[in-house]
CSV table of C-alpha atoms in Angstrom, one decimal:
chain,number,residue,atom,x,y,z
A,463,MET,CA,-54.3,14.8,-3.3
A,464,PHE,CA,-52.1,13.1,-5.9
A,465,SER,CA,-49.3,10.9,-4.6
A,466,LEU,CA,-45.8,12.2,-4.8
A,467,PRO,CA,-42.4,10.5,-4.6
A,468,LYS,CA,-40.2,11.0,-1.6
A,469,ASN,CA,-37.1,11.5,-3.7
A,470,ALA,CA,-36.2,13.0,-7.1
A,471,THR,CA,-33.0,13.0,-9.0
A,472,ILE,CA,-31.7,16.3,-10.5
A,473,ILE,CA,-29.3,16.0,-13.5
A,474,GLU,CA,-27.5,19.3,-13.7
A,475,VAL,CA,-26.9,20.3,-17.3
A,476,GLY,CA,-25.6,23.8,-16.8
A,477,PRO,CA,-22.0,23.0,-17.8
A,478,ARG,CA,-23.0,21.7,-21.2
A,479,ASP,CA,-26.5,22.7,-22.2
A,480,GLY,CA,-26.4,25.9,-20.1
A,481,LEU,CA,-23.2,27.2,-21.6
A,482,GLN,CA,-23.3,25.8,-25.2
A,483,ASN,CA,-25.3,28.8,-26.4
A,484,GLU,CA,-23.4,31.4,-24.4
A,485,GLY,CA,-22.2,34.2,-26.7
A,486,LYS,CA,-18.7,34.7,-25.2
A,487,LEU,CA,-16.2,31.9,-24.6
A,488,VAL,CA,-16.0,30.7,-21.0
A,489,GLN,CA,-12.5,29.7,-20.0
A,490,THR,CA,-11.8,26.0,-19.1
A,491,GLU,CA,-10.6,26.9,-15.6
A,492,ASP,CA,-13.8,28.8,-14.9
A,493,LYS,CA,-16.0,25.9,-16.2
A,494,LEU,CA,-14.1,23.5,-13.9
A,495,GLN,CA,-14.6,25.7,-10.9
A,496,PHE,CA,-18.3,25.9,-11.7
A,497,ILE,CA,-18.4,22.1,-12.0
A,498,SER,CA,-16.5,21.6,-8.8
A,499,ALA,CA,-18.8,23.9,-6.9
A,500,LEU,CA,-21.9,22.1,-8.3
A,501,GLN,CA,-20.4,18.8,-7.1
A,502,LYS,CA,-19.9,20.3,-3.6
A,503,ALA,CA,-23.7,21.2,-3.7
A,504,GLY,CA,-24.5,17.5,-3.9
A,505,PHE,CA,-25.1,16.7,-7.6
A,506,GLN,CA,-24.5,13.0,-8.3
A,507,GLU,CA,-25.4,13.2,-12.0
A,508,MET,CA,-24.2,16.0,-14.3
A,509,GLU,CA,-23.8,16.8,-18.0
A,510,LEU,CA,-20.3,18.0,-18.3
A,511,THR,CA,-19.6,18.8,-22.0
A,512,SER,CA,-20.1,17.7,-25.5
A,513,PHE,CA,-17.7,16.2,-28.1
A,514,VAL,CA,-18.9,18.2,-31.1
A,515,SER,CA,-17.1,20.1,-33.8
A,516,PRO,CA,-15.7,23.3,-32.3
A,517,LYS,CA,-16.6,24.9,-35.7
A,518,TRP,CA,-20.2,24.6,-34.9
A,519,VAL,CA,-20.1,24.9,-31.1
A,520,PRO,CA,-16.9,26.7,-30.1
A,521,GLN,CA,-17.9,26.8,-26.4
A,522,MET,CA,-17.3,23.0,-26.3
A,523,ALA,CA,-13.9,23.0,-27.9
A,524,ASP,CA,-12.2,22.1,-24.5
A,525,SER,CA,-14.3,18.9,-23.9
A,526,LYS,CA,-11.3,16.7,-23.3
A,527,ASP,CA,-9.8,19.1,-20.8
A,528,ILE,CA,-13.2,19.3,-19.0
A,529,VAL,CA,-13.4,15.5,-18.6
A,530,ALA,CA,-9.8,15.2,-17.5
A,531,GLY,CA,-10.1,18.0,-15.0
A,532,THR,CA,-13.4,17.0,-13.4
A,533,GLU,CA,-13.3,14.9,-10.2
A,534,LYS,CA,-14.8,11.5,-10.9
A,535,MET,CA,-17.9,11.2,-8.8
A,536,GLY,CA,-21.4,10.0,-9.7
A,537,ARG,CA,-22.6,9.7,-13.3
A,538,GLN,CA,-21.1,12.3,-15.6
A,539,PHE,CA,-22.6,12.6,-19.1
A,540,VAL,CA,-20.9,13.9,-22.2
A,541,LEU,CA,-22.9,14.6,-25.4
A,542,THR,CA,-21.7,12.7,-28.5
A,543,PRO,CA,-23.3,13.4,-31.9
A,544,ASN,CA,-21.6,10.8,-34.1
A,545,GLU,CA,-18.9,8.1,-34.2
A,546,ARG,CA,-16.1,10.6,-34.1
A,547,GLY,CA,-17.5,12.2,-31.0
A,548,ILE,CA,-18.1,8.8,-29.3
A,549,ASN,CA,-14.5,7.7,-30.0
A,550,ALA,CA,-13.1,11.0,-28.7
A,551,ALA,CA,-15.3,10.8,-25.6
A,552,LEU,CA,-14.2,7.2,-24.8
A,553,GLU,CA,-10.6,8.1,-25.4
A,554,SER,CA,-10.9,11.0,-22.9
A,555,GLY,CA,-12.2,8.5,-20.2
A,556,ALA,CA,-15.9,9.4,-20.3
A,557,GLN,CA,-18.0,6.5,-19.0
A,558,SER,CA,-21.5,7.7,-19.6
A,559,LEU,CA,-22.5,9.0,-23.1
A,560,ALA,CA,-25.5,10.8,-24.4
A,561,VAL,CA,-26.7,10.7,-28.0
A,562,PHE,CA,-29.4,13.0,-29.4
A,563,VAL,CA,-32.1,13.0,-32.1
A,564,GLY,CA,-34.9,15.3,-32.9
A,565,VAL,CA,-38.4,13.9,-33.4
A,566,SER,CA,-38.9,16.6,-36.0
A,567,ASN,CA,-37.1,16.0,-39.3
A,568,THR,CA,-36.7,19.7,-40.0
A,569,PHE,CA,-35.1,20.4,-36.6
A,570,ASN,CA,-32.9,17.4,-37.0
A,571,GLN,CA,-31.7,18.5,-40.4
A,572,LYS,CA,-31.0,22.1,-39.2
A,573,ASN,CA,-29.2,20.7,-36.2
A,574,ILE,CA,-27.0,17.9,-37.7
A,575,ASN,CA,-27.9,18.0,-41.4
A,576,LYS,CA,-29.7,14.6,-41.4
A,577,THR,CA,-33.2,13.5,-41.2
A,578,THR,CA,-34.4,11.8,-38.1
A,579,GLN,CA,-34.3,8.3,-39.7
A,580,GLU,CA,-30.9,9.0,-41.2
A,581,SER,CA,-29.7,9.9,-37.7
A,582,MET,CA,-31.2,6.7,-36.3
A,583,ALA,CA,-29.6,4.6,-39.0
A,584,ALA,CA,-26.2,6.0,-38.2
A,585,LEU,CA,-26.6,5.8,-34.4
A,586,LYS,CA,-27.9,2.2,-34.3
A,587,PRO,CA,-24.6,0.3,-34.8
A,588,LEU,CA,-22.8,2.8,-32.5
A,589,VAL,CA,-25.3,2.4,-29.6
A,590,LEU,CA,-25.3,-1.4,-30.0
A,591,ASP,CA,-21.6,-1.4,-29.8
A,592,LEU,CA,-21.5,0.9,-26.8
A,593,LYS,CA,-24.0,-1.4,-25.0
A,594,LYS,CA,-21.7,-4.4,-25.8
A,595,GLN,CA,-19.0,-2.4,-23.9
A,596,ASN,CA,-21.3,-1.8,-21.0
A,597,VAL,CA,-21.3,1.9,-21.5
A,598,PHE,CA,-24.2,3.8,-20.0
A,599,VAL,CA,-26.1,5.5,-22.8
A,600,ARG,CA,-28.8,8.1,-22.5
A,601,ALA,CA,-30.9,9.1,-25.5
A,602,CYS,CA,-31.9,12.8,-25.6
A,603,ILE,CA,-35.1,13.2,-27.5
A,604,SER,CA,-35.4,16.7,-28.8
A,605,THR,CA,-38.6,18.4,-30.0
A,606,ALA,CA,-40.7,15.8,-28.2
A,607,PHE,CA,-43.6,18.2,-27.8
A,608,TYR,CA,-43.2,21.0,-30.3
A,609,CYS,CA,-40.8,22.1,-33.1
A,610,PRO,CA,-40.0,25.7,-34.0
A,611,PHE,CA,-40.4,24.8,-37.7
A,612,GLU,CA,-43.1,22.1,-37.8
A,613,GLY,CA,-45.2,23.0,-34.8
A,614,ALA,CA,-46.9,20.4,-32.7
A,615,ILE,CA,-45.3,16.9,-32.6
A,616,SER,CA,-47.7,14.0,-32.2
A,617,PRO,CA,-47.2,11.9,-29.1
A,618,GLU,CA,-47.1,8.8,-31.2
A,619,ALA,CA,-44.1,10.1,-33.2
A,620,THR,CA,-42.2,10.7,-29.9
A,621,ILE,CA,-43.1,7.3,-28.6
A,622,ASP,CA,-42.1,5.6,-31.8
A,623,LEU,CA,-38.7,7.2,-31.7
A,624,CYS,CA,-38.2,6.2,-28.1
A,625,ARG,CA,-39.2,2.7,-28.9
A,626,GLU,CA,-36.4,2.4,-31.4
A,627,PHE,CA,-33.9,3.4,-28.7
A,628,VAL,CA,-35.4,1.1,-26.1
A,629,ASP,CA,-35.1,-1.8,-28.6
A,630,TRP,CA,-31.3,-1.1,-28.8
A,631,GLY,CA,-31.0,-1.4,-25.1
A,632,ILE,CA,-30.7,2.2,-24.2
A,633,ASP,CA,-30.4,3.0,-20.4
A,634,GLU,CA,-32.2,6.3,-20.2
A,635,LEU,CA,-34.5,8.5,-22.2
A,636,SER,CA,-34.3,12.2,-21.7
A,637,VAL,CA,-37.4,13.6,-23.3
A,638,ALA,CA,-37.2,17.4,-24.0
A,639,ASP,CA,-39.6,20.2,-24.4
A,640,THR,CA,-36.9,21.9,-26.5
A,641,ILE,CA,-38.6,25.2,-27.1
A,642,GLY,CA,-40.7,25.4,-23.9
A,643,MET,CA,-44.2,25.2,-25.5
A,644,ALA,CA,-45.6,22.2,-23.6
A,645,SER,CA,-48.5,22.6,-21.3
A,646,PRO,CA,-48.9,20.7,-18.0
A,647,LYS,CA,-51.6,18.5,-19.5
A,648,GLU,CA,-49.4,17.7,-22.5
A,649,SER,CA,-46.5,16.9,-20.0
A,650,TYR,CA,-48.8,14.6,-18.0
A,651,ASP,CA,-50.2,12.8,-21.0
A,652,LEU,CA,-46.9,12.1,-22.8
A,653,PHE,CA,-45.0,11.0,-19.8
A,654,THR,CA,-47.8,8.8,-18.6
A,655,LYS,CA,-47.8,7.0,-22.0
A,656,LEU,CA,-44.0,6.8,-22.0
A,657,ILE,CA,-43.7,5.3,-18.5
A,658,ASN,CA,-46.5,2.8,-19.3
A,659,GLU,CA,-44.8,1.8,-22.5
A,660,PHE,CA,-41.2,1.7,-21.2
A,661,PRO,CA,-41.3,0.9,-17.5
A,662,GLU,CA,-37.8,-0.7,-17.5
A,663,VAL,CA,-36.0,2.5,-18.8
A,664,LEU,CA,-34.9,5.4,-16.7
A,665,MET,CA,-37.2,8.3,-17.8
A,666,THR,CA,-36.1,11.9,-17.5
A,667,ALA,CA,-38.0,15.1,-18.3
A,668,HIS,CA,-36.2,18.1,-19.8
A,669,PHE,CA,-38.1,21.4,-19.8
A,670,HIS,CA,-37.2,24.9,-21.1
A,671,ASP,CA,-39.0,27.8,-19.4
A,672,THR,CA,-39.8,29.9,-22.5
A,673,ARG,CA,-43.4,30.4,-21.4
A,674,ARG,CA,-42.8,30.1,-17.7
A,675,MET,CA,-44.6,26.8,-17.5
A,676,ALA,CA,-41.6,24.6,-16.7
A,677,LEU,CA,-42.3,24.2,-13.0
A,678,ALA,CA,-45.9,23.3,-13.7
A,679,ASN,CA,-44.8,20.8,-16.3
A,680,ILE,CA,-42.5,19.3,-13.7
A,681,VAL,CA,-45.3,18.8,-11.2
A,682,SER,CA,-47.4,17.2,-14.0
A,683,ALA,CA,-44.5,14.9,-14.9
A,684,LEU,CA,-44.2,14.0,-11.2
A,685,GLN,CA,-47.9,13.0,-11.2
A,686,ALA,CA,-47.2,10.9,-14.2
A,687,GLY,CA,-44.4,9.0,-12.4
A,688,VAL,CA,-41.3,10.8,-13.5
A,689,THR,CA,-38.6,11.3,-10.8
A,690,ARG,CA,-35.7,12.4,-12.9
A,691,PHE,CA,-35.3,16.0,-14.3
A,692,ASP,CA,-32.7,17.8,-16.3
A,693,THR,CA,-32.2,21.3,-15.0
A,694,SER,CA,-29.6,24.1,-15.4
A,695,ALA,CA,-28.2,26.2,-12.6
A,696,GLY,CA,-29.2,29.8,-13.0
A,697,GLY,CA,-31.6,28.9,-15.8
A,698,LEU,CA,-28.7,29.1,-18.3
A,699,GLY,CA,-29.1,27.7,-21.7
A,700,GLY,CA,-31.0,27.6,-24.9
A,701,CYS,CA,-30.5,25.8,-28.2
A,702,PRO,CA,-28.5,27.5,-31.0
A,703,PHE,CA,-30.6,25.5,-33.6
A,704,ALA,CA,-34.0,26.3,-32.0
A,705,PRO,CA,-35.1,29.9,-32.6
A,706,GLY,CA,-37.0,31.3,-29.7
A,707,ALA,CA,-35.9,28.7,-27.1
A,708,THR,CA,-34.8,30.3,-23.9
A,709,GLY,CA,-33.0,28.8,-21.0
A,710,ASN,CA,-33.5,25.6,-19.2
A,711,VAL,CA,-35.7,25.5,-16.1
A,712,ALA,CA,-33.5,26.8,-13.2
A,713,THR,CA,-32.1,24.1,-11.0
A,714,GLU,CA,-32.4,26.3,-7.8
A,715,ASP,CA,-36.1,27.0,-8.4
A,716,VAL,CA,-36.8,23.3,-9.1
A,717,VAL,CA,-35.0,22.1,-6.0
A,718,ASN,CA,-36.7,24.7,-3.9
A,719,MET,CA,-40.1,23.6,-5.2
A,720,LEU,CA,-39.4,20.0,-4.7
A,721,HIS,CA,-38.1,20.5,-1.1
A,722,ARG,CA,-41.2,22.5,-0.3
A,723,MET,CA,-43.2,19.5,-1.5
A,724,ASP,CA,-41.3,17.2,0.8
A,725,ILE,CA,-39.4,15.6,-2.1
A,726,GLN,CA,-35.8,15.3,-1.3
A,727,THR,CA,-33.0,15.8,-3.9
A,728,GLY,CA,-29.8,15.7,-1.9
A,729,ILE,CA,-28.9,19.2,-3.2
A,730,ASP,CA,-27.9,22.1,-0.9
A,731,ILE,CA,-29.5,25.3,-2.4
A,732,ASP,CA,-27.1,27.7,-0.7
A,733,LEU,CA,-24.1,25.8,-2.2
A,734,LEU,CA,-25.9,25.6,-5.5
A,735,CYS,CA,-26.3,29.4,-5.5
A,736,THR,CA,-22.6,29.7,-4.6
A,737,ALA,CA,-21.8,27.7,-7.8
A,738,ILE,CA,-24.0,30.1,-9.8
A,739,GLU,CA,-22.0,33.0,-8.4
A,740,LYS,CA,-18.9,31.5,-9.8
A,741,ILE,CA,-20.2,31.3,-13.3
A,742,GLU,CA,-22.3,34.4,-13.4
A,743,PRO,CA,-19.5,36.9,-14.2
A,744,TYR,CA,-18.7,34.9,-17.4
A,745,VAL,CA,-22.1,34.7,-19.0
A,746,THR,CA,-23.7,37.4,-21.1
A,747,ASN,CA,-27.1,37.7,-19.4
A,748,PRO,CA,-27.6,38.4,-15.7
A,749,VAL,CA,-29.1,35.5,-13.6
A,750,THR,CA,-32.5,36.6,-12.3
A,751,THR,CA,-34.1,33.4,-11.3
A,752,GLY,CA,-36.3,33.4,-8.2
A,753,MET,CA,-34.2,31.5,-5.6
A,754,TYR,CA,-30.9,33.0,-6.8
A,755,THR,CA,-32.2,36.6,-6.5
A,756,LEU,CA,-33.4,35.8,-2.9
A,757,TYR,CA,-30.0,34.3,-2.1
A,758,LYS,CA,-28.1,37.4,-3.3
A,759,ASN,CA,-30.5,39.9,-1.6
A,760,ARG,CA,-30.1,38.2,1.8
A,761,LEU,CA,-26.3,38.3,1.8
């Protein structure tokens, strides 16, 4: 039997990654109630919002109000694509920032109209400056396994991109299976290499459940030594720039699986499902994840 950790950290990304692709606008007050309910469920790390142009992602137009209206507890990330977003986030009082780059040039260009290396060249002085200010910075590595336009991504390309960030002093790498095509073997192989290569950096796995392999990929990542996972309550999410990508792996199903494996998360599943109930009326698609369905049927 493979060894398992006793604890794992769940980073709830529903308020940002879960809602950014939602077709109808969710009101700020409803987002804040969702976030507050998630905090009550026990989340110590959460991705709140993103400071992006509302022209491209209208759902995130209230980012300053979200940061201001959220009770400060634990580590709260905001996504920042460029210098303008970083400055706006810092002015709002955000203390933990996330930047993002796609390993795939084509994906990166369709996402932010820059090649991967153009993005890295622009981000380098910004990240170095943030680290001088002792700001916590996570790097979100998109299309780390597959790209909807280029197909399979070589592990070496992902590792090389991560190495650049590590050389800049990044605090955390969030490595994403953006379109949900990775297999458990690919998950184990890549994260084993990444952890061996960068043992001093927080390593987080981010899986989408397009082909219903996200839970298996998480088990494989656990075997490789990963103990941090991005998940989204209700399985909400997707990427507006990644055709075919469905929602993130559902937080409640991940927490249930980990608890059944005697891996503690500090998350109360019933309170987590209560938080999902608060946001479900405001999203387009019904929430049909395993644990949430069981929760509703037993009420």
